[in-house]
mmCIF file of C-alpha atoms and ligand atoms in Angstrom:
data_model
loop_
_atom_site.group_PDB
_atom_site.id
_atom_site.type_symbol
_atom_site.label_atom_id
_atom_site.label_comp_id
_atom_site.label_asym_id
_atom_site.label_seq_id
_atom_site.Cartn_x
_atom_site.Cartn_y
_atom_site.Cartn_z
ATOM 1 C CA MET A 1 0.728 -38.702 -7.426
ATOM 2 C CA LYS A 2 1.638 -40.188 -10.735
ATOM 3 C CA ALA A 3 -0.106 -43.448 -11.581
ATOM 4 C CA ASN A 4 -0.195 -46.056 -14.224
ATOM 5 C CA ILE A 5 -3.539 -47.574 -14.362
ATOM 6 C CA VAL A 6 -4.252 -50.528 -16.715
ATOM 7 C CA ILE A 7 -7.590 -50.823 -17.984
ATOM 8 C CA ILE A 8 -9.229 -54.263 -18.606
ATOM 9 C CA PRO A 9 -12.589 -53.541 -20.009
ATOM 10 C CA GLY A 10 -13.266 -57.054 -20.967
ATOM 11 C CA ASP A 11 -16.462 -58.533 -22.178
ATOM 12 C CA GLY A 12 -20.361 -57.924 -22.030
ATOM 13 C CA ILE A 13 -21.089 -54.911 -20.081
ATOM 14 C CA GLY A 14 -17.369 -54.618 -18.878
ATOM 15 C CA PRO A 15 -16.306 -51.833 -21.420
ATOM 16 C CA GLU A 16 -19.611 -49.888 -20.528
ATOM 17 C CA VAL A 17 -19.439 -49.519 -16.453
ATOM 18 C CA THR A 18 -15.366 -49.494 -16.588
ATOM 19 C CA GLU A 19 -15.531 -46.187 -18.910
ATOM 20 C CA GLN A 20 -17.571 -44.685 -16.053
ATOM 21 C CA ALA A 21 -15.556 -45.853 -13.506
ATOM 22 C CA LYS A 22 -12.714 -44.037 -15.759
ATOM 23 C CA LYS A 23 -14.338 -40.700 -15.603
ATOM 24 C CA ALA A 24 -14.598 -40.702 -12.199
ATOM 25 C CA LEU A 25 -10.931 -41.577 -11.762
ATOM 26 C CA ASN A 26 -10.259 -38.595 -14.222
ATOM 27 C CA ALA A 27 -12.550 -36.170 -12.180
ATOM 28 C CA VAL A 28 -10.419 -37.043 -9.210
ATOM 29 C CA ALA A 29 -7.258 -36.570 -10.833
ATOM 30 C CA ASP A 30 -8.471 -33.064 -12.006
ATOM 31 C CA THR A 31 -9.708 -32.154 -8.488
ATOM 32 C CA PHE A 32 -6.894 -33.695 -6.448
ATOM 33 C CA ASN A 33 -3.764 -32.566 -8.772
ATOM 34 C CA HIS A 34 -2.822 -36.011 -9.890
ATOM 35 C CA THR A 35 -1.947 -37.710 -13.288
ATOM 36 C CA PHE A 36 -3.168 -41.132 -13.920
ATOM 37 C CA LEU A 37 -1.851 -42.655 -16.888
ATOM 38 C CA PHE A 38 -4.397 -45.457 -18.336
ATOM 39 C CA LYS A 39 -3.189 -48.288 -20.708
ATOM 40 C CA GLU A 40 -5.580 -50.780 -21.825
ATOM 41 C CA ALA A 41 -5.520 -54.367 -22.099
ATOM 42 C CA LEU A 42 -7.592 -57.461 -23.527
ATOM 43 C CA MET A 43 -8.794 -60.184 -21.515
ATOM 44 C CA GLY A 44 -11.754 -62.847 -21.664
ATOM 45 C CA ALA A 45 -13.984 -63.715 -24.773
ATOM 46 C CA CYS A 46 -12.936 -60.524 -26.386
ATOM 47 C CA ALA A 47 -9.229 -61.611 -26.229
ATOM 48 C CA ILE A 48 -9.794 -64.990 -27.641
ATOM 49 C CA ASP A 49 -11.506 -63.592 -30.733
ATOM 50 C CA GLU A 50 -8.810 -61.024 -31.065
ATOM 51 C CA THR A 51 -5.813 -63.658 -30.225
ATOM 52 C CA GLY A 52 -6.729 -66.880 -29.394
ATOM 53 C CA ASN A 53 -6.084 -66.384 -25.946
ATOM 54 C CA PRO A 54 -8.208 -65.314 -23.122
ATOM 55 C CA LEU A 55 -5.066 -63.828 -21.270
ATOM 56 C CA PRO A 56 -2.323 -62.742 -23.824
ATOM 57 C CA ASP A 57 1.140 -62.159 -22.699
ATOM 58 C CA GLU A 58 1.220 -58.663 -23.214
ATOM 59 C CA THR A 59 -1.367 -57.955 -20.560
ATOM 60 C CA ILE A 60 0.326 -59.856 -18.223
ATOM 61 C CA LYS A 61 3.317 -57.555 -18.404
ATOM 62 C CA LEU A 62 1.449 -54.382 -18.837
ATOM 63 C CA CYS A 63 -0.599 -55.125 -15.464
ATOM 64 C CA GLU A 64 2.876 -56.321 -13.476
ATOM 65 C CA GLU A 65 4.436 -53.156 -14.483
ATOM 66 C CA SER A 66 1.243 -51.306 -13.103
ATOM 67 C CA ASP A 67 0.210 -49.492 -9.972
ATOM 68 C CA ALA A 68 -2.968 -51.234 -10.427
ATOM 69 C CA VAL A 69 -5.594 -52.669 -12.521
ATOM 70 C CA LEU A 70 -9.424 -51.972 -12.882
ATOM 71 C CA PHE A 71 -10.901 -54.879 -14.584
ATOM 72 C CA GLY A 72 -14.758 -54.845 -16.131
ATOM 73 C CA ALA A 73 -16.035 -58.450 -16.469
ATOM 74 C CA ILE A 74 -15.361 -61.640 -18.128
ATOM 75 C CA GLY A 75 -17.770 -64.351 -19.780
ATOM 76 C CA ASP A 76 -19.746 -64.766 -22.966
ATOM 77 C CA PRO A 77 -22.982 -66.958 -23.305
ATOM 78 C CA LYS A 78 -21.295 -68.502 -26.640
ATOM 79 C CA TYR A 79 -18.982 -70.423 -23.867
ATOM 80 C CA ASP A 80 -21.366 -70.991 -21.091
ATOM 81 C CA ASN A 81 -23.415 -72.931 -23.156
ATOM 82 C CA ASP A 82 -20.555 -75.259 -24.746
ATOM 83 C CA PRO A 83 -19.054 -77.365 -21.795
ATOM 84 C CA THR A 84 -16.937 -79.013 -24.519
ATOM 85 C CA ALA A 85 -15.039 -75.535 -25.321
ATOM 86 C CA LYS A 86 -11.329 -75.890 -24.371
ATOM 87 C CA VAL A 87 -10.495 -72.473 -24.040
ATOM 88 C CA ARG A 88 -12.680 -70.371 -22.077
ATOM 89 C CA PRO A 89 -12.647 -66.553 -21.051
ATOM 90 C CA GLU A 90 -12.851 -67.339 -17.401
ATOM 91 C CA GLN A 91 -9.332 -69.075 -17.467
ATOM 92 C CA GLY A 92 -7.970 -65.581 -18.493
ATOM 93 C CA LEU A 93 -9.150 -64.035 -15.147
ATOM 94 C CA LEU A 94 -8.195 -66.952 -13.394
ATOM 95 C CA ARG A 95 -4.711 -67.118 -14.795
ATOM 96 C CA LEU A 96 -4.211 -63.344 -14.417
ATOM 97 C CA ARG A 97 -4.943 -63.703 -10.388
ATOM 98 C CA LYS A 98 -2.492 -66.284 -10.040
ATOM 99 C CA GLU A 99 0.142 -64.753 -12.043
ATOM 100 C CA LEU A 100 -0.298 -61.415 -10.114
ATOM 101 C CA GLY A 101 -0.197 -63.379 -7.128
ATOM 102 C CA LEU A 102 -3.833 -61.750 -6.251
ATOM 103 C CA PHE A 103 -4.484 -64.060 -3.120
ATOM 104 C CA CYS A 104 -6.508 -61.961 -0.981
ATOM 105 C CA ASN A 105 -10.098 -60.756 -2.524
ATOM 106 C CA VAL A 106 -11.879 -58.393 -0.386
ATOM 107 C CA ARG A 107 -15.670 -57.473 -0.607
ATOM 108 C CA PRO A 108 -17.248 -55.097 1.020
ATOM 109 C CA VAL A 109 -21.271 -55.832 1.618
ATOM 110 C CA LYS A 110 -23.236 -52.518 2.994
ATOM 111 C CA ALA A 111 -27.166 -52.328 3.206
ATOM 112 C CA TYR A 112 -27.369 -48.358 2.085
ATOM 113 C CA ASP A 113 -30.091 -46.846 3.677
ATOM 114 C CA LYS A 114 -31.615 -45.248 0.626
ATOM 115 C CA LEU A 115 -31.778 -48.774 -1.031
ATOM 116 C CA ILE A 116 -33.236 -50.915 1.851
ATOM 117 C CA LYS A 117 -36.460 -50.906 0.269
ATOM 118 C CA ASN A 118 -35.087 -52.442 -2.753
ATOM 119 C CA SER A 119 -33.598 -55.651 -1.015
ATOM 120 C CA PRO A 120 -36.062 -58.606 -1.137
ATOM 121 C CA LEU A 121 -35.111 -59.198 2.669
ATOM 122 C CA LYS A 122 -37.002 -57.283 5.324
ATOM 123 C CA GLU A 123 -35.992 -54.024 6.529
ATOM 124 C CA ASP A 124 -35.166 -54.747 9.943
ATOM 125 C CA ARG A 125 -33.136 -57.381 9.051
ATOM 126 C CA ILE A 126 -30.573 -55.559 6.886
ATOM 127 C CA GLN A 127 -30.405 -52.167 8.222
ATOM 128 C CA GLY A 128 -26.644 -51.223 9.546
ATOM 129 C CA THR A 129 -25.239 -54.463 7.389
ATOM 130 C CA ASP A 130 -21.587 -53.682 7.350
ATOM 131 C CA ILE A 131 -19.936 -57.076 6.537
ATOM 132 C CA SER A 132 -16.474 -57.342 4.658
ATOM 133 C CA ILE A 133 -15.864 -60.765 3.076
ATOM 134 C CA TYR A 134 -12.014 -62.270 2.801
ATOM 135 C CA ARG A 135 -12.247 -64.602 -0.124
ATOM 136 C CA GLU A 136 -8.774 -66.566 -0.634
ATOM 137 C CA LEU A 137 -8.366 -66.030 -4.190
ATOM 138 C CA THR A 138 -5.330 -68.353 -5.902
ATOM 139 C CA GLY A 139 -6.253 -71.603 -4.248
ATOM 140 C CA GLY A 140 -8.404 -74.753 -3.680
ATOM 141 C CA ILE A 141 -10.994 -75.975 -6.065
ATOM 142 C CA TYR A 142 -10.299 -73.536 -8.395
ATOM 143 C CA PHE A 143 -6.923 -74.182 -8.931
ATOM 144 C CA GLY A 144 -6.603 -78.115 -8.105
ATOM 145 C CA THR A 145 -5.770 -80.587 -10.516
ATOM 146 C CA LYS A 146 -8.933 -81.169 -13.042
ATOM 147 C CA GLU A 147 -9.616 -84.678 -14.542
ATOM 148 C CA LEU A 148 -11.951 -86.162 -17.055
ATOM 149 C CA SER A 149 -11.809 -89.773 -17.594
ATOM 150 C CA GLU A 150 -11.407 -90.803 -21.296
ATOM 151 C CA ASP A 151 -14.527 -91.959 -21.636
ATOM 152 C CA GLY A 152 -15.963 -88.937 -20.217
ATOM 153 C CA LYS A 153 -17.807 -90.279 -17.438
ATOM 154 C CA VAL A 154 -15.914 -89.545 -14.610
ATOM 155 C CA ALA A 155 -14.717 -86.007 -13.654
ATOM 156 C CA SER A 156 -12.933 -84.669 -10.848
ATOM 157 C CA ASP A 157 -11.565 -81.149 -9.402
ATOM 158 C CA GLY A 158 -9.096 -81.482 -6.630
ATOM 159 C CA CYS A 159 -8.902 -79.123 -3.710
ATOM 160 C CA SER A 160 -5.543 -78.176 -1.666
ATOM 161 C CA TYR A 161 -4.203 -75.742 0.537
ATOM 162 C CA SER A 162 -1.206 -75.460 2.288
ATOM 163 C CA VAL A 163 -0.468 -73.635 5.723
ATOM 164 C CA GLU A 164 1.265 -70.532 4.024
ATOM 165 C CA GLU A 165 -1.917 -69.934 1.760
ATOM 166 C CA ILE A 166 -4.257 -69.704 4.815
ATOM 167 C CA GLU A 167 -1.857 -67.739 7.002
ATOM 168 C CA ARG A 168 -0.973 -65.076 4.447
ATOM 169 C CA ILE A 169 -4.910 -64.176 4.105
ATOM 170 C CA ALA A 170 -5.925 -64.959 7.816
ATOM 171 C CA HIS A 171 -3.155 -61.986 8.769
ATOM 172 C CA LEU A 172 -4.986 -59.723 6.591
ATOM 173 C CA ALA A 173 -8.465 -60.745 7.760
ATOM 174 C CA PHE A 174 -7.526 -60.202 11.251
ATOM 175 C CA VAL A 175 -6.137 -56.834 10.748
ATOM 176 C CA ALA A 176 -9.111 -55.466 9.069
ATOM 177 C CA ALA A 177 -11.259 -56.957 11.939
ATOM 178 C CA GLN A 178 -8.956 -54.902 14.641
ATOM 179 C CA ASN A 179 -9.673 -52.080 12.492
ATOM 180 C CA ARG A 180 -13.407 -52.599 12.188
ATOM 181 C CA ARG A 181 -15.835 -54.430 14.745
ATOM 182 C CA LYS A 182 -13.298 -56.984 15.960
ATOM 183 C CA LYS A 183 -14.905 -60.180 14.851
ATOM 184 C CA LEU A 184 -13.771 -62.504 12.167
ATOM 185 C CA THR A 185 -16.141 -65.510 11.357
ATOM 186 C CA LEU A 186 -14.524 -68.288 9.593
ATOM 187 C CA VAL A 187 -16.360 -70.137 7.323
ATOM 188 C CA ASP A 188 -15.638 -73.583 6.172
ATOM 189 C CA LYS A 189 -16.975 -76.897 6.079
ATOM 190 C CA ALA A 190 -14.740 -78.206 8.873
ATOM 191 C CA ASN A 191 -17.216 -81.430 9.818
ATOM 192 C CA VAL A 192 -16.360 -82.804 5.812
ATOM 193 C CA LEU A 193 -13.494 -81.531 4.338
ATOM 194 C CA GLU A 194 -9.908 -82.106 5.428
ATOM 195 C CA THR A 195 -8.738 -78.499 3.781
ATOM 196 C CA SER A 196 -11.449 -76.977 5.786
ATOM 197 C CA ARG A 197 -9.979 -78.298 9.200
ATOM 198 C CA LEU A 198 -6.571 -77.233 8.206
ATOM 199 C CA TRP A 199 -8.207 -73.505 7.826
ATOM 200 C CA ARG A 200 -9.773 -73.935 11.315
ATOM 201 C CA LYS A 201 -6.413 -75.190 12.897
ATOM 202 C CA VAL A 202 -4.123 -72.439 11.028
ATOM 203 C CA VAL A 203 -6.512 -69.729 11.993
ATOM 204 C CA THR A 204 -7.364 -70.606 15.482
ATOM 205 C CA GLU A 205 -3.463 -70.864 15.849
ATOM 206 C CA LEU A 206 -3.071 -67.402 14.488
ATOM 207 C CA SER A 207 -5.717 -65.899 16.779
ATOM 208 C CA SER A 208 -3.408 -65.678 19.677
ATOM 209 C CA GLN A 209 -1.472 -62.960 18.108
ATOM 210 C CA TYR A 210 -5.032 -60.914 17.795
ATOM 211 C CA PRO A 211 -6.495 -61.290 21.215
ATOM 212 C CA ASP A 212 -8.629 -58.246 21.047
ATOM 213 C CA VAL A 213 -10.330 -59.837 17.776
ATOM 214 C CA THR A 214 -13.132 -62.239 18.699
ATOM 215 C CA LEU A 215 -12.912 -65.328 16.231
ATOM 216 C CA GLU A 216 -16.076 -67.403 15.569
ATOM 217 C CA TYR A 217 -16.557 -70.551 12.828
ATOM 218 C CA LEU A 218 -19.582 -71.472 10.712
ATOM 219 C CA PHE A 219 -20.123 -74.103 8.389
ATOM 220 C CA VAL A 220 -20.884 -72.970 5.427
ATOM 221 C CA ASP A 221 -24.274 -74.190 4.797
ATOM 222 C CA ASN A 222 -25.264 -72.549 8.288
ATOM 223 C CA ALA A 223 -23.136 -69.115 6.980
ATOM 224 C CA ALA A 224 -25.341 -69.102 3.932
ATOM 225 C CA MET A 225 -28.407 -69.336 6.040
ATOM 226 C CA GLN A 226 -27.143 -66.977 8.496
ATOM 227 C CA LEU A 227 -26.394 -64.444 5.999
ATOM 228 C CA ILE A 228 -29.877 -64.019 5.014
ATOM 229 C CA LEU A 229 -31.671 -64.459 8.669
ATOM 230 C CA ASN A 230 -29.285 -62.093 10.488
ATOM 231 C CA PRO A 231 -26.470 -60.353 8.371
ATOM 232 C CA LYS A 232 -25.848 -57.760 11.100
ATOM 233 C CA GLN A 233 -23.951 -60.659 13.107
ATOM 234 C CA PHE A 234 -20.836 -60.314 10.585
ATOM 235 C CA ASP A 235 -17.940 -58.194 10.620
ATOM 236 C CA VAL A 236 -15.333 -59.840 8.774
ATOM 237 C CA ILE A 237 -15.682 -63.149 6.896
ATOM 238 C CA LEU A 238 -13.050 -65.038 6.245
ATOM 239 C CA THR A 239 -13.190 -67.812 3.788
ATOM 240 C CA GLU A 240 -11.951 -70.144 1.202
ATOM 241 C CA ASN A 241 -12.004 -69.638 -2.553
ATOM 242 C CA LEU A 242 -15.303 -71.358 -3.501
ATOM 243 C CA PHE A 243 -17.295 -70.714 -0.631
ATOM 244 C CA GLY A 244 -16.109 -66.887 -0.921
ATOM 245 C CA ASP A 245 -17.295 -66.664 -4.520
ATOM 246 C CA ILE A 246 -20.960 -68.319 -3.480
ATOM 247 C CA ILE A 247 -21.180 -66.243 -0.348
ATOM 248 C CA SER A 248 -20.342 -63.367 -2.016
ATOM 249 C CA ASP A 249 -23.224 -63.285 -4.521
ATOM 250 C CA GLU A 250 -25.467 -63.998 -1.961
ATOM 251 C CA ALA A 251 -24.485 -61.289 0.043
ATOM 252 C CA SER A 252 -24.955 -58.994 -2.635
ATOM 253 C CA VAL A 253 -28.814 -59.035 -2.093
ATOM 254 C CA ILE A 254 -28.416 -57.555 1.110
ATOM 255 C CA GLY A 255 -27.459 -54.151 -0.530
ATOM 256 C CA GLY A 256 -30.474 -54.268 -3.026
ATOM 257 C CA SER A 257 -28.686 -54.802 -6.293
ATOM 258 C CA ILE A 258 -25.466 -57.055 -7.368
ATOM 259 C CA GLY A 259 -24.915 -53.902 -9.333
ATOM 260 C CA LEU A 260 -23.375 -51.986 -6.550
ATOM 261 C CA LEU A 261 -20.473 -54.415 -4.877
ATOM 262 C CA ALA A 262 -16.942 -53.782 -5.800
ATOM 263 C CA SER A 263 -13.896 -55.752 -4.633
ATOM 264 C CA ALA A 264 -10.261 -55.492 -4.660
ATOM 265 C CA SER A 265 -8.029 -58.628 -4.994
ATOM 266 C CA VAL A 266 -4.292 -57.890 -3.423
ATOM 267 C CA GLY A 267 -1.080 -59.663 -3.616
ATOM 268 C CA LYS A 268 2.124 -58.523 -2.261
ATOM 269 C CA GLU A 269 3.044 -56.758 -5.471
ATOM 270 C CA ASN A 270 0.165 -56.122 -7.311
ATOM 271 C CA ALA A 271 -3.470 -55.312 -6.944
ATOM 272 C CA LEU A 272 -6.671 -55.517 -9.228
ATOM 273 C CA PHE A 273 -10.127 -54.054 -8.925
ATOM 274 C CA GLU A 274 -13.318 -55.326 -9.866
ATOM 275 C CA PRO A 275 -16.964 -55.507 -9.769
ATOM 276 C CA ILE A 276 -18.233 -58.973 -8.202
ATOM 277 C CA HIS A 277 -20.944 -58.579 -11.019
ATOM 278 C CA GLY A 278 -20.607 -60.753 -13.916
ATOM 279 C CA SER A 279 -20.787 -59.806 -17.770
ATOM 280 C CA PHE A 280 -24.706 -59.484 -18.108
ATOM 281 C CA PRO A 281 -24.507 -60.207 -21.827
ATOM 282 C CA GLN A 282 -28.209 -59.420 -21.945
ATOM 283 C CA ALA A 283 -27.416 -55.421 -21.049
ATOM 284 C CA LYS A 284 -24.258 -55.428 -23.490
ATOM 285 C CA GLY A 285 -24.142 -52.346 -24.998
ATOM 286 C CA LYS A 286 -27.478 -50.865 -24.148
ATOM 287 C CA ASP A 287 -26.318 -48.268 -21.693
ATOM 288 C CA ILE A 288 -28.411 -49.703 -18.856
ATOM 289 C CA ALA A 289 -25.960 -51.262 -16.731
ATOM 290 C CA ASN A 290 -25.242 -50.210 -13.127
ATOM 291 C CA PRO A 291 -21.733 -48.534 -13.178
ATOM 292 C CA LEU A 292 -21.788 -48.097 -9.814
ATOM 293 C CA ALA A 293 -19.919 -51.156 -8.677
ATOM 294 C CA SER A 294 -17.063 -50.304 -10.955
ATOM 295 C CA ILE A 295 -17.095 -46.740 -9.636
ATOM 296 C CA LEU A 296 -16.779 -48.121 -6.227
ATOM 297 C CA SER A 297 -13.886 -50.305 -7.277
ATOM 298 C CA ALA A 298 -12.175 -47.339 -8.515
ATOM 299 C CA ALA A 299 -12.346 -46.004 -5.140
ATOM 300 C CA MET A 300 -10.889 -48.993 -3.676
ATOM 301 C CA LEU A 301 -7.937 -48.581 -6.249
ATOM 302 C CA LEU A 302 -7.682 -45.032 -4.910
ATOM 303 C CA GLU A 303 -7.773 -46.402 -1.149
ATOM 304 C CA HIS A 304 -5.256 -49.044 -1.976
ATOM 305 C CA LEU A 305 -2.551 -46.181 -3.543
ATOM 306 C CA GLY A 306 -3.038 -44.408 -0.132
ATOM 307 C CA LEU A 307 -5.364 -41.764 -1.576
ATOM 308 C CA HIS A 308 -7.792 -41.723 1.062
ATOM 309 C CA ASP A 309 -9.795 -38.211 0.802
ATOM 310 C CA GLU A 310 -9.851 -39.245 -3.132
ATOM 311 C CA ALA A 311 -11.534 -42.344 -2.288
ATOM 312 C CA GLU A 312 -13.967 -40.690 -0.278
ATOM 313 C CA ALA A 313 -14.706 -38.241 -2.631
ATOM 314 C CA ILE A 314 -16.043 -41.207 -4.814
ATOM 315 C CA ASP A 315 -18.028 -42.801 -2.134
ATOM 316 C CA ARG A 316 -19.576 -39.474 -1.178
ATOM 317 C CA ALA A 317 -20.487 -38.925 -4.966
ATOM 318 C CA VAL A 318 -22.084 -42.598 -5.035
ATOM 319 C CA GLN A 319 -23.877 -41.884 -1.827
ATOM 320 C CA LYS A 320 -25.123 -38.557 -3.713
ATOM 321 C CA SER A 321 -26.274 -40.527 -6.456
ATOM 322 C CA LEU A 322 -28.327 -42.751 -4.572
ATOM 323 C CA GLU A 323 -29.503 -40.186 -2.482
ATOM 324 C CA LEU A 324 -30.900 -38.267 -5.544
ATOM 325 C CA GLY A 325 -31.930 -41.506 -7.281
ATOM 326 C CA ILE A 326 -29.560 -40.961 -10.173
ATOM 327 C CA THR A 327 -29.285 -44.463 -10.754
ATOM 328 C CA THR A 328 -29.840 -47.407 -13.066
ATOM 329 C CA GLU A 329 -32.940 -49.196 -13.724
ATOM 330 C CA ASP A 330 -31.723 -52.234 -11.624
ATOM 331 C CA ILE A 331 -32.322 -49.648 -8.567
ATOM 332 C CA ASN A 332 -34.966 -47.504 -10.074
ATOM 333 C CA SER A 333 -37.333 -48.884 -12.387
ATOM 334 C CA GLU A 334 -39.547 -46.056 -12.855
ATOM 335 C CA LYS A 335 -36.949 -43.351 -13.505
ATOM 336 C CA SER A 336 -33.541 -44.387 -14.364
ATOM 337 C CA PHE A 337 -30.837 -43.058 -15.651
ATOM 338 C CA SER A 338 -28.489 -44.619 -18.210
ATOM 339 C CA THR A 339 -25.024 -46.075 -17.392
ATOM 340 C CA SER A 340 -23.200 -42.953 -18.943
ATOM 341 C CA LYS A 341 -25.495 -40.471 -17.494
ATOM 342 C CA VAL A 342 -24.979 -42.062 -14.026
ATOM 343 C CA GLY A 343 -21.049 -41.907 -14.624
ATOM 344 C CA ASP A 344 -21.398 -38.367 -15.784
ATOM 345 C CA PHE A 345 -23.344 -37.204 -12.382
ATOM 346 C CA ILE A 346 -20.569 -38.884 -10.476
ATOM 347 C CA ALA A 347 -17.606 -37.439 -12.440
ATOM 348 C CA ASP A 348 -19.595 -33.971 -12.220
ATOM 349 C CA TYR A 349 -20.378 -34.267 -8.249
ATOM 350 C CA ILE A 350 -16.676 -35.177 -7.532
ATOM 351 C CA GLN A 351 -15.380 -31.986 -9.141
ATOM 352 C CA ASN A 352 -18.274 -29.800 -7.777
ATOM 353 C CA GLN A 353 -18.867 -31.103 -3.957
ATOM 354 C CA GLU A 354 -18.571 -27.413 -3.035
ATOM 355 C CA ASP A 355 -21.905 -26.889 -4.708
ATOM 356 C CA SER A 356 -25.180 -26.989 -2.647
ATOM 357 C CA ASP A 357 -27.600 -29.655 -2.623
ATOM 358 C CA VAL A 358 -29.874 -27.583 -4.499
ATOM 359 C CA ASN A 359 -27.886 -27.710 -7.741
ATOM 360 C CA PHE A 360 -28.060 -31.366 -7.638
ATOM 361 C CA GLN A 361 -31.646 -31.478 -6.977
ATOM 362 C CA ASN A 362 -31.873 -29.147 -10.323
ATOM 363 C CA ILE A 363 -29.663 -31.915 -12.074
ATOM 364 C CA HIS A 364 -32.523 -34.188 -10.905
ATOM 365 C CA MET A 365 -35.186 -32.214 -12.586
ATOM 366 C CA GLY A 366 -33.261 -32.674 -16.055
ATOM 367 C CA GLN A 367 -32.111 -28.997 -15.461
ATOM 368 C CA SER A 368 -28.624 -29.503 -15.951
ATOM 369 C CA THR A 369 -26.818 -30.136 -18.928
ATOM 370 C CA ILE A 370 -25.249 -33.222 -18.401
ATOM 371 C CA ILE A 371 -28.404 -35.370 -17.659
HETATM 372 C C1 IPM B 401 -16.044 -63.819 -9.467
HETATM 373 C C2 IPM B 401 -16.636 -64.331 -10.901
HETATM 374 C C3 IPM B 401 -15.286 -65.384 -11.028
HETATM 375 C C4 IPM B 401 -14.816 -66.632 -10.029
HETATM 376 C C5 IPM B 401 -15.531 -66.257 -12.255
HETATM 377 C C6 IPM B 401 -16.232 -65.293 -13.436
HETATM 378 C C7 IPM B 401 -14.386 -66.787 -12.730
HETATM 379 O O1 IPM B 401 -17.555 -65.426 -10.343
HETATM 380 O O2 IPM B 401 -15.106 -63.100 -9.447
HETATM 381 O O3 IPM B 401 -16.733 -64.258 -8.544
HETATM 382 O O4 IPM B 401 -15.748 -67.553 -9.688
HETATM 383 O O5 IPM B 401 -14.116 -66.201 -9.221
HETATM 384 MG MG1 MG B 402 -18.387 -64.880 -8.627
#
């Protein structure tokens, strides 16, 4: 297959982690005889520095023409600490999601056996957790009318949802549940919010088209508690934009590190893949950030292109790196490997999967040229 992939490295650790994901994609291209053509584009604080605009038109155009986009991270402390800044890096990502119509954000959360001890949560509560969060991505309070009164004393953010916006993601979440454990939990705040009541109505009506899926409802405050108390109860979670943002960060604690969580943002015509973690400015340029979320996002990208074996090859390599402890310091503080070494290992494993485990044990012992 020939695919045009746009890479948006973005800010902070974005460039370091996407570089490792690109290594993995190149290893896949080599091993499975594909041609991936990469183009780089600007977005975020780096784009503001260079062009004054967090999302240059050229970036939108390149993304629209691509088969898939791989994005790193966005944000910079100089904007976080300045609430008066009119132009903000995050505006770039939000606008790109909107321009590309990426209404459905999928965030898988898994408790990897090897990392169970890394989670601050009790082992027996999280073992076997496997959740897929479907977060609506182009509506709700993120995109409502924003107002600040002239005297600067009153601010408001509007939240609205249409039936169509709810239906299109709900269908995808139901189908996902059908292909998994057949349970869908709608997370909302229907006891307070009008938008949430519309979500309940629309999703309940749609459920008759998916009789094999059990639909449950949870208020978001309770869902936040249940995710920590008993995460195994969840299969697919469907929720609106802001709630999805919050509970997916919370759910990342189950996996032991936010550095592991990948995501896919898909629309009718475009798709973008990104880690759920932020730009982690403290780690920028230090070669210590965990590249696995970006690498797993690349696996989701391949899945999206219909390359299932290829996506699995990346998943297996990630699994192997966790098994052998070839991981960054967020996972293994005693004997950690750098961002780029983890990326080298993953790429090497993709290309040499036939080799025995013994060779990889050697890598771990530092006997390979790649480590
Ligand atoms: C995410 C991020 C973004 C969001 C920010 C960077 C705008 O937190 O993708 O979860 O809030 O959607
Ligand atoms: Mg977030």
